[in-house]
mmCIF file of C-alpha atoms and ligand atoms in Angstrom:
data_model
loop_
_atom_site.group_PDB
_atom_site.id
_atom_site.type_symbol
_atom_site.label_atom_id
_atom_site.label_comp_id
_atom_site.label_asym_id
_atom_site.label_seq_id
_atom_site.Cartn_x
_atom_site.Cartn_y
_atom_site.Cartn_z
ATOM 1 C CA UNK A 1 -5.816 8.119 -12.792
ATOM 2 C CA UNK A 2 -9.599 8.407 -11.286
ATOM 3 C CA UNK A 3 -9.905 7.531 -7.792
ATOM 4 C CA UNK A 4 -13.256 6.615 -6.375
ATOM 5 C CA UNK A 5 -13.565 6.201 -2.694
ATOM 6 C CA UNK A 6 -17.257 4.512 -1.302
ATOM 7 C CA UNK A 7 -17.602 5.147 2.334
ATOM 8 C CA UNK A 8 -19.979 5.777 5.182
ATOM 9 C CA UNK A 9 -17.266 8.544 6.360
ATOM 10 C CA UNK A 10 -16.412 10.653 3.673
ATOM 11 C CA UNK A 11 -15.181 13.548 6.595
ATOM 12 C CA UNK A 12 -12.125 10.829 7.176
ATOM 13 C CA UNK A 13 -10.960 11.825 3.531
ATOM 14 C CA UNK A 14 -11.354 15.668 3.901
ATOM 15 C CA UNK A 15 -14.134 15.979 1.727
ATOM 16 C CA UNK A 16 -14.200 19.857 0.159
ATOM 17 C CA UNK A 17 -17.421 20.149 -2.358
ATOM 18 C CA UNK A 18 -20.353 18.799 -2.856
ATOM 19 C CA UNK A 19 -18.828 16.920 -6.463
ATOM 20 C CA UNK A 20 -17.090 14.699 -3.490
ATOM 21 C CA UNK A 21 -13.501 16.277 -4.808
ATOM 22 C CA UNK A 22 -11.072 16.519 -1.619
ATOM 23 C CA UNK A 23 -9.621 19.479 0.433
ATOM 24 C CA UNK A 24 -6.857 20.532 0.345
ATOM 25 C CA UNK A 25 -5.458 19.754 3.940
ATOM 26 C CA UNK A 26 -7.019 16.443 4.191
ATOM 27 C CA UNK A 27 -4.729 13.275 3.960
ATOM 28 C CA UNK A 28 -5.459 13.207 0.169
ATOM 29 C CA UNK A 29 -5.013 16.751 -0.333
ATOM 30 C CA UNK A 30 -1.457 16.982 1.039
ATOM 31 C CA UNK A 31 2.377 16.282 0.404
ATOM 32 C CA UNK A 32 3.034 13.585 -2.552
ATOM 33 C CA UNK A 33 -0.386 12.959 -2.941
ATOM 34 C CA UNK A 34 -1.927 16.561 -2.921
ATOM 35 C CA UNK A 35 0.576 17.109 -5.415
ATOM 36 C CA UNK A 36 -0.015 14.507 -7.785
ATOM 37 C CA UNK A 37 -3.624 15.864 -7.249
ATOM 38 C CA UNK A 38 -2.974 19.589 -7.568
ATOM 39 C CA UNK A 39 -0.920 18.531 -11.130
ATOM 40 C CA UNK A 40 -4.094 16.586 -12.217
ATOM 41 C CA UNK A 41 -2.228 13.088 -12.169
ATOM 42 C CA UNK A 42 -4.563 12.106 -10.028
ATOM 43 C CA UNK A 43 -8.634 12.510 -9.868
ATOM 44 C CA UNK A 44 -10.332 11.752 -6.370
ATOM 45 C CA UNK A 45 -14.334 11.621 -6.001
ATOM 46 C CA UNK A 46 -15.588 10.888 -2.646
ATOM 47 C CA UNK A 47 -18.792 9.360 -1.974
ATOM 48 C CA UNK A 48 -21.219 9.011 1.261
ATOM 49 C CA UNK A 49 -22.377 5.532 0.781
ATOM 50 C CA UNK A 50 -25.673 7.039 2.991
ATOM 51 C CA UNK A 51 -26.759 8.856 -0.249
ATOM 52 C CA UNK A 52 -28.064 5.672 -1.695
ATOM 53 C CA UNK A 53 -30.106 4.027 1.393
ATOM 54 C CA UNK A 54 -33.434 4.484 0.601
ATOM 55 C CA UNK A 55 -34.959 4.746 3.726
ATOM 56 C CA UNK A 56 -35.582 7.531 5.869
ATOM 57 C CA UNK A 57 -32.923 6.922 8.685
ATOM 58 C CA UNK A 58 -30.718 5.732 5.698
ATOM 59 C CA UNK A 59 -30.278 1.891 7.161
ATOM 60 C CA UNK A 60 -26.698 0.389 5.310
ATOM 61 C CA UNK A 61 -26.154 -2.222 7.430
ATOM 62 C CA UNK A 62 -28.724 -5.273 9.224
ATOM 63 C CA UNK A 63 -27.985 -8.083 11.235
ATOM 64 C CA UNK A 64 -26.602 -11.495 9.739
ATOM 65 C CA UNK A 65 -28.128 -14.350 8.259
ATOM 66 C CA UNK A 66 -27.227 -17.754 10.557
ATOM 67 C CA UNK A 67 -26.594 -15.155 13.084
ATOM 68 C CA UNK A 68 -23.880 -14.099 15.268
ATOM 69 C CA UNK A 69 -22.322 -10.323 16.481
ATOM 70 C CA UNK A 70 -22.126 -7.436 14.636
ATOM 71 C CA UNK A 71 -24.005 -5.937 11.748
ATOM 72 C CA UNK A 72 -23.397 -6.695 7.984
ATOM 73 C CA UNK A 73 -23.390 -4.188 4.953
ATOM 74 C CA UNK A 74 -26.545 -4.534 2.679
ATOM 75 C CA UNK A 75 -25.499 -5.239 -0.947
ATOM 76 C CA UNK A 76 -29.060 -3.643 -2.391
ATOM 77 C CA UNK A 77 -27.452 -0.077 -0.769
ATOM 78 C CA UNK A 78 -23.801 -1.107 -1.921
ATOM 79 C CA UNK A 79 -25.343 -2.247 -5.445
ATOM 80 C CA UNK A 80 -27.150 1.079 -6.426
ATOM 81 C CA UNK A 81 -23.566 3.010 -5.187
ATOM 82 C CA UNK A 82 -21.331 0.914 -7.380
ATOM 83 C CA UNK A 83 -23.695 1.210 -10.257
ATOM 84 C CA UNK A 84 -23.532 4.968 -10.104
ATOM 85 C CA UNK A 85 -19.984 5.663 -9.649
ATOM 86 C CA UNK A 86 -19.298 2.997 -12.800
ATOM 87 C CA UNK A 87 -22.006 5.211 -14.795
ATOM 88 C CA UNK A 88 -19.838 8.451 -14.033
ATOM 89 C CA UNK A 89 -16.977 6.269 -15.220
ATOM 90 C CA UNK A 90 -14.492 9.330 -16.247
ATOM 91 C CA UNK A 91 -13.146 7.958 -20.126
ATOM 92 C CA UNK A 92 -15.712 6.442 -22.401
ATOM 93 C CA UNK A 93 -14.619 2.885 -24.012
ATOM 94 C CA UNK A 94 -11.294 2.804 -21.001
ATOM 95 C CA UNK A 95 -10.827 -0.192 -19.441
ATOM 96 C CA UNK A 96 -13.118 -1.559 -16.662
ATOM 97 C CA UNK A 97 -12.240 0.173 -13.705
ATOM 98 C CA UNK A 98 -11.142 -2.397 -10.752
ATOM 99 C CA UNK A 99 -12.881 -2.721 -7.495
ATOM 100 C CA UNK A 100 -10.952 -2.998 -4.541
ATOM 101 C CA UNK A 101 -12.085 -3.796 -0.811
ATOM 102 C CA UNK A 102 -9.959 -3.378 1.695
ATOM 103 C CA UNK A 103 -10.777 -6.150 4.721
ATOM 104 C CA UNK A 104 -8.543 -8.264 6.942
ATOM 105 C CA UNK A 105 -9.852 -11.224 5.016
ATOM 106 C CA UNK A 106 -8.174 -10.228 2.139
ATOM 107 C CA UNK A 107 -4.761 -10.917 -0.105
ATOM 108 C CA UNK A 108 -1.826 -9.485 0.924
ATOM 109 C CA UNK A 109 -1.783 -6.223 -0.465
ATOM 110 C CA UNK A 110 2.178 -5.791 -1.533
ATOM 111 C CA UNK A 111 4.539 -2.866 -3.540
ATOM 112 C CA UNK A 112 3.680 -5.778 -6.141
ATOM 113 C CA UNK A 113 -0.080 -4.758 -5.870
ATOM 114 C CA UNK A 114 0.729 -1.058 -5.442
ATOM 115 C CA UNK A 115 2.681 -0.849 -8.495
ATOM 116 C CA UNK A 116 0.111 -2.810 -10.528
ATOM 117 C CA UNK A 117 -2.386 -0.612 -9.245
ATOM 118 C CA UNK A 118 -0.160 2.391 -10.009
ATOM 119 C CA UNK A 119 -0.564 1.260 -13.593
ATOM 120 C CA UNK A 120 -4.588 1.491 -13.596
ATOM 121 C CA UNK A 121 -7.102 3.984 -15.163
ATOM 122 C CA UNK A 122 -9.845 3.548 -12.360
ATOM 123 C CA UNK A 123 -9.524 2.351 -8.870
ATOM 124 C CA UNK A 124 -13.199 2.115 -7.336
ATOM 125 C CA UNK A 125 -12.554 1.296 -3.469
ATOM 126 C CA UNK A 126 -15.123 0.507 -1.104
ATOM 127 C CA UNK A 127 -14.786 0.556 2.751
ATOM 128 C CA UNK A 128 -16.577 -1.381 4.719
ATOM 129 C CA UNK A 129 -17.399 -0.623 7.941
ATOM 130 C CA UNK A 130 -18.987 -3.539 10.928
ATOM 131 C CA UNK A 131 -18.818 -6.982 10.053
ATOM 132 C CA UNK A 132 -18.218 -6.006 6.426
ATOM 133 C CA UNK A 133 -20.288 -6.232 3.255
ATOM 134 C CA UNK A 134 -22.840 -8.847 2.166
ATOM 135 C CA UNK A 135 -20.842 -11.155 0.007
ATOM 136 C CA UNK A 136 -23.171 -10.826 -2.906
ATOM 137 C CA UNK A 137 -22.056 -7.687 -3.642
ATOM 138 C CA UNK A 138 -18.508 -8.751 -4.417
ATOM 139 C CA UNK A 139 -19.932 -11.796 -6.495
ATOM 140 C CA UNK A 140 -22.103 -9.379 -8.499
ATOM 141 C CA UNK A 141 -19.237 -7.008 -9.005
ATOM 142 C CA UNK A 142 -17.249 -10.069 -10.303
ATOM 143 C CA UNK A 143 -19.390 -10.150 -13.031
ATOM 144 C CA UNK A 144 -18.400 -6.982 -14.671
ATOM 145 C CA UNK A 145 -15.252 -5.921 -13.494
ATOM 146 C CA UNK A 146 -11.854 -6.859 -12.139
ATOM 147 C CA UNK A 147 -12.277 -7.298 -7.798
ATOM 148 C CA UNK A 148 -9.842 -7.500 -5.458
ATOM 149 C CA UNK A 149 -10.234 -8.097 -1.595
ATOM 150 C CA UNK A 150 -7.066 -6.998 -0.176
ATOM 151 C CA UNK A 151 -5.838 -6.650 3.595
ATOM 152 C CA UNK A 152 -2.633 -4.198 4.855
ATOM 153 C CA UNK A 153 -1.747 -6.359 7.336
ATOM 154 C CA UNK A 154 -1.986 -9.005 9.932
ATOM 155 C CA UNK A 155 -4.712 -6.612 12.258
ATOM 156 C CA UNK A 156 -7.914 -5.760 12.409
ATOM 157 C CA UNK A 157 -9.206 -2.018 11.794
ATOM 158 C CA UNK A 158 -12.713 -1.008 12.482
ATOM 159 C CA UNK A 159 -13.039 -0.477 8.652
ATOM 160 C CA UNK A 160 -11.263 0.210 5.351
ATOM 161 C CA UNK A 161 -11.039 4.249 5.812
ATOM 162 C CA UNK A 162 -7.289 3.962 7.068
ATOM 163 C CA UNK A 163 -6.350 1.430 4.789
ATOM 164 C CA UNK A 164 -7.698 3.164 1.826
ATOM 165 C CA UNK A 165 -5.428 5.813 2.439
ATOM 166 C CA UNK A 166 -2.671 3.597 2.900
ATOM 167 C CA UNK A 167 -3.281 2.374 -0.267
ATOM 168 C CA UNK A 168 -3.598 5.112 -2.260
ATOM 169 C CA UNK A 169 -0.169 6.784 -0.906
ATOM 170 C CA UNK A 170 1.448 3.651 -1.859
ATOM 171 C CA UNK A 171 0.003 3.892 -5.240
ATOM 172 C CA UNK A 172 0.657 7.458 -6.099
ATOM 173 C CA UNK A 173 3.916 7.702 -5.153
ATOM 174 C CA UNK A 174 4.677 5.463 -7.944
ATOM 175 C CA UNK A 175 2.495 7.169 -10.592
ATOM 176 C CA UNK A 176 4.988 8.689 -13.537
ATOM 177 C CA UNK A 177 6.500 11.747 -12.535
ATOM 178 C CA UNK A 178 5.323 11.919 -8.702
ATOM 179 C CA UNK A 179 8.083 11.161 -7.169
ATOM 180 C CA UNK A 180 10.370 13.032 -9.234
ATOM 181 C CA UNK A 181 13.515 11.122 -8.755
ATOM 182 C CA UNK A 182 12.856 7.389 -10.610
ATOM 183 C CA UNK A 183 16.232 5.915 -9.190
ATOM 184 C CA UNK A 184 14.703 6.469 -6.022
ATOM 185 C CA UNK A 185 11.848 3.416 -5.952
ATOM 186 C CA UNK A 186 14.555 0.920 -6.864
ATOM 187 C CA UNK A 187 16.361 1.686 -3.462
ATOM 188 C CA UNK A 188 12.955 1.801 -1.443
ATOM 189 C CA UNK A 189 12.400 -1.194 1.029
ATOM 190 C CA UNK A 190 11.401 -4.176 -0.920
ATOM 191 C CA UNK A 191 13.328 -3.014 -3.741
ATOM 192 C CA UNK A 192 10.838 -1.629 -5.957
ATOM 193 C CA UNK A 193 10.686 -3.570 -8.852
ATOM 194 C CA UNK A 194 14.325 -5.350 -9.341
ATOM 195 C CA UNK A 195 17.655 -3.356 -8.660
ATOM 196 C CA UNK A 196 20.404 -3.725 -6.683
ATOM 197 C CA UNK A 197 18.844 -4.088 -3.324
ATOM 198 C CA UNK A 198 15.134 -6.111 -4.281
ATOM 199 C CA UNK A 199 13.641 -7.760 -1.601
ATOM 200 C CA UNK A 200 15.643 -5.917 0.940
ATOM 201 C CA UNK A 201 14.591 -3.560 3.599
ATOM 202 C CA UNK A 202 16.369 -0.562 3.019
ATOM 203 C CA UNK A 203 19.505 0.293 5.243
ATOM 204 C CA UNK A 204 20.440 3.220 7.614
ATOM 205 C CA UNK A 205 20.675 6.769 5.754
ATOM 206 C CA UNK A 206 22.803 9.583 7.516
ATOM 207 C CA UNK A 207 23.097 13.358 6.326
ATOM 208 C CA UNK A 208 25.308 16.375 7.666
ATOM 209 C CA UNK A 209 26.875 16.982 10.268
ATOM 210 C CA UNK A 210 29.327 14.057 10.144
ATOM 211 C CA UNK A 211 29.498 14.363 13.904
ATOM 212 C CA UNK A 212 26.341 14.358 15.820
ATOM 213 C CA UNK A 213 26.451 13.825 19.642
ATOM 214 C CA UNK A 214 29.745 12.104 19.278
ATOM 215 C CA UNK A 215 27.665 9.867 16.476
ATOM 216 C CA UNK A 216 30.029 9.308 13.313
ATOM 217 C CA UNK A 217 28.707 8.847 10.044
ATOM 218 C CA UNK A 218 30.188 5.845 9.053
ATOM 219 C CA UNK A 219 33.093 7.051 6.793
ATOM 220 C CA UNK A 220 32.833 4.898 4.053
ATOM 221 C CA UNK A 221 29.839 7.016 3.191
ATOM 222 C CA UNK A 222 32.829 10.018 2.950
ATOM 223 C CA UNK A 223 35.310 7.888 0.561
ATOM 224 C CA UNK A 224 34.142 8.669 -2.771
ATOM 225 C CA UNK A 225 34.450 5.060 -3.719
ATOM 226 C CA UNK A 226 31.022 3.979 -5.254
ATOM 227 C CA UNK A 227 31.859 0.180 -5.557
ATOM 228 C CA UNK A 228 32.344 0.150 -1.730
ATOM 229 C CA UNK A 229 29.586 2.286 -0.466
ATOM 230 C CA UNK A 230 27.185 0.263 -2.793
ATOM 231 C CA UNK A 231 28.795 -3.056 -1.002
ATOM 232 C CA UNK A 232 28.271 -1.266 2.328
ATOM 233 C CA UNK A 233 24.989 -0.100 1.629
ATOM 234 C CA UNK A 234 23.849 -3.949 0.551
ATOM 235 C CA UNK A 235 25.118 -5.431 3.741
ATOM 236 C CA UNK A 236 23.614 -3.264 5.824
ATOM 237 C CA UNK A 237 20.704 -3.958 3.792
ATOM 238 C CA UNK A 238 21.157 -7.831 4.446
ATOM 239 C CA UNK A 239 21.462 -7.073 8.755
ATOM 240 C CA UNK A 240 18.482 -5.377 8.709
ATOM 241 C CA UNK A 241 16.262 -7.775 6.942
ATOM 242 C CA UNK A 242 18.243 -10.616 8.867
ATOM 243 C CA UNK A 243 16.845 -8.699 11.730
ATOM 244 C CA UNK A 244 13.954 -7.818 11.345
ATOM 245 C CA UNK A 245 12.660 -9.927 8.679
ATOM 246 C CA UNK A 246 13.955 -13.278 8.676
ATOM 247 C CA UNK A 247 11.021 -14.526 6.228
ATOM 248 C CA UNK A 248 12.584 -11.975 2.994
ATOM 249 C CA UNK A 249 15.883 -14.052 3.906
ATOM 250 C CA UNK A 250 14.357 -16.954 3.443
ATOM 251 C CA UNK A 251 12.924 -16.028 0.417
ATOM 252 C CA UNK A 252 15.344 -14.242 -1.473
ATOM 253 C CA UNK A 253 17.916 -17.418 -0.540
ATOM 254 C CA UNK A 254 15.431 -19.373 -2.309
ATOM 255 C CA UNK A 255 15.692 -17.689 -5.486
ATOM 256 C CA UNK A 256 18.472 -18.746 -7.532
ATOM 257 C CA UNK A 257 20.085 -15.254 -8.509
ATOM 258 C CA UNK A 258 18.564 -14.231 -4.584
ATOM 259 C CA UNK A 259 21.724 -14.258 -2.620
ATOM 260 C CA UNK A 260 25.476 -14.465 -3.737
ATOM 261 C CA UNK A 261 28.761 -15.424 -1.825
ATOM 262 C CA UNK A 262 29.312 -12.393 -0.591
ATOM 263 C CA UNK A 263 25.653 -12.175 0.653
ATOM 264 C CA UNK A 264 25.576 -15.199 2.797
ATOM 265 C CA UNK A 265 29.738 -14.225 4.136
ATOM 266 C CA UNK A 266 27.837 -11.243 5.475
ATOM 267 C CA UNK A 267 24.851 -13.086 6.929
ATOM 268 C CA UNK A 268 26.772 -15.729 8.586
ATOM 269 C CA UNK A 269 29.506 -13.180 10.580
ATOM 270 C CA UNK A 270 26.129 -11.193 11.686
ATOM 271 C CA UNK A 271 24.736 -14.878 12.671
ATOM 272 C CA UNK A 272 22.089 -15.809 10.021
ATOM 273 C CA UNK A 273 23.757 -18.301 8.326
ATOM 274 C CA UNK A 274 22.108 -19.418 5.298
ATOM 275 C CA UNK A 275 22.132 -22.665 4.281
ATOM 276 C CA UNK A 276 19.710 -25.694 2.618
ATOM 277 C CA UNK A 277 17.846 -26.586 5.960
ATOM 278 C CA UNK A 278 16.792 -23.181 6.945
ATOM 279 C CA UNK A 279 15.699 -21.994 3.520
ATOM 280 C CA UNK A 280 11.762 -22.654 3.127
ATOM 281 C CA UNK A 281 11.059 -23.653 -0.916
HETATM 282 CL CL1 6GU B 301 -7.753 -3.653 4.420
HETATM 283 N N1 6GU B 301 -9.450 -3.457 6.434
HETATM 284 C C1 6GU B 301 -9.786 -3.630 7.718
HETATM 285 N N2 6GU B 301 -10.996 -3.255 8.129
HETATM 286 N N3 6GU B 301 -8.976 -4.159 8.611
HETATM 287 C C2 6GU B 301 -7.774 -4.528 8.168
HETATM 288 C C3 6GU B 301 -7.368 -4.379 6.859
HETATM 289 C C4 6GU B 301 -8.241 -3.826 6.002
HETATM 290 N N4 6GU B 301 -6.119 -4.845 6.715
HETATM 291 C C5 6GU B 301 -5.769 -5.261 7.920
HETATM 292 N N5 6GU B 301 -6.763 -5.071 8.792
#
């Protein structure tokens, strides 16, 4: 997969030559990522979004039509970037590659978007920085490629640096053969895609000793019996989300295979009793 980051900061990203490839100690030269770099799985290019203003204090950004605070990104800057990086497009006659630009005003980003990204030739992403980028440059994009405007979460950040690289960890972890051990995305939080515990947070894990400052591991974990450490592991499961997510609850009681008998048992004796008036369709 080719990886092409847009941004006024390539330093945040670690950037090692003057191609725009990545170090090797920056956050997308290390651990699961640097890996799935190092292996070639994975192709980043960094840009400096500066290189294309064509003035000589290389302006991006001017104040807003109809007014108001801030500054806004100028699509005639943003425009000539995208154009090049699309040129440089890594496999002739591949699909389009996607655009994606991280802002608070965006969808949801999800593991649903992560592992449709995950399944992409060419993610193009391009962080805004101030008030964000002049909307015309998204429209224009729209006219030649897949776009998608996504947010990490219910915050603001003072651009889409940090959440690029959230993103792209997400992503990569999930690429074939990066994580090593496939079993292990169907037990993540959120339950990968299906599995046992989907739409779950994951539960507690424990490793040796089996005593730890008079701590037990729980000794079910110890019995050997699979059906009842897999029941164990699913309620816990269910108390956590209860917990700490009520709204995956909700949702996963409104899906008909969602919750069995079992399931709710456990969720009414830990208080979070599920039943029609407190499940949102
Ligand atoms: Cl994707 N970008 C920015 N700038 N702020 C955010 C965000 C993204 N998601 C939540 N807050």
């Amino acid at each position: 997969m080719r990886i092409d980051i847009v941004t006024i900061f390539p330093g945040y990203f670690g950037v090692a030559d003057a191609g725009g490839r990545v170090a090797e100690s920056g956050p997308l030269g290390v651990s699961l990522i640097g890996k799935a770099a190092g292996r070639g799985d994975v192709d980043f290019r960094v840009h400096d979004l500066r290189s294309w203003a064509s003035d000589v204090h290389h302006t991006v950004d001017d104040t807003p039509f109809g007014g108001g605070p801030g500054m806004v990104m100028k699509a005639d800057v943003w425009g000539k970037a995208l154009d090049h990086v699309l040129a440089a497009a890594p496999v002739p006659g591949a699909a389009p590659a996607r655009l994606v630009v991280p802002t608070p005003s965006g969808r949801p980003f999800t593991q649903e978007t992560a592992a449709s990204y995950a399944g992409e030739g060419h993610l193009v992403f391009a962080c805004g920085r101030y008030e964000g980028i002049d909307s015309r440059l998204v429209a224009d994009a729209r006219t030649r490629m897949p776009v998608d405007e996504v947010s990490i979460g219910d915050y603001v950040l003072a651009g889409g640096e940090a959440a690029v690289v959230v993103i792209v960890e997400a992503v990569c972890r999930l690429l074939p053969g990066v994580l090593g051990n496939e079993q292990s995305h169907s037990d993540d939080s959120f339950g990968g895609t299906g599995g046992a515990m989907s739409g779950l947070l994951e539960g507690p894990v424990y490793t040796r000793p089996r005593t730890w400052r008079e701590h037990e591991v729980p000794d079910v974990l110890l019995s050997g019996n699979h059906r009842a450490i897999a029941r164990w592991q699913r309620d816990e499961a269910l108390r956590r989300t209860a917990v700490n997510r009520p709204d995956l609850i909700r949702r996963l009681a409104a899906t008909p295979e969602g919750l069995g008998k079992r399931d709710r048992q456990v969720l009414a004796d830990a208080g979070f009793p599920v039943d029609a008036e407190n499940v949102a369709h």
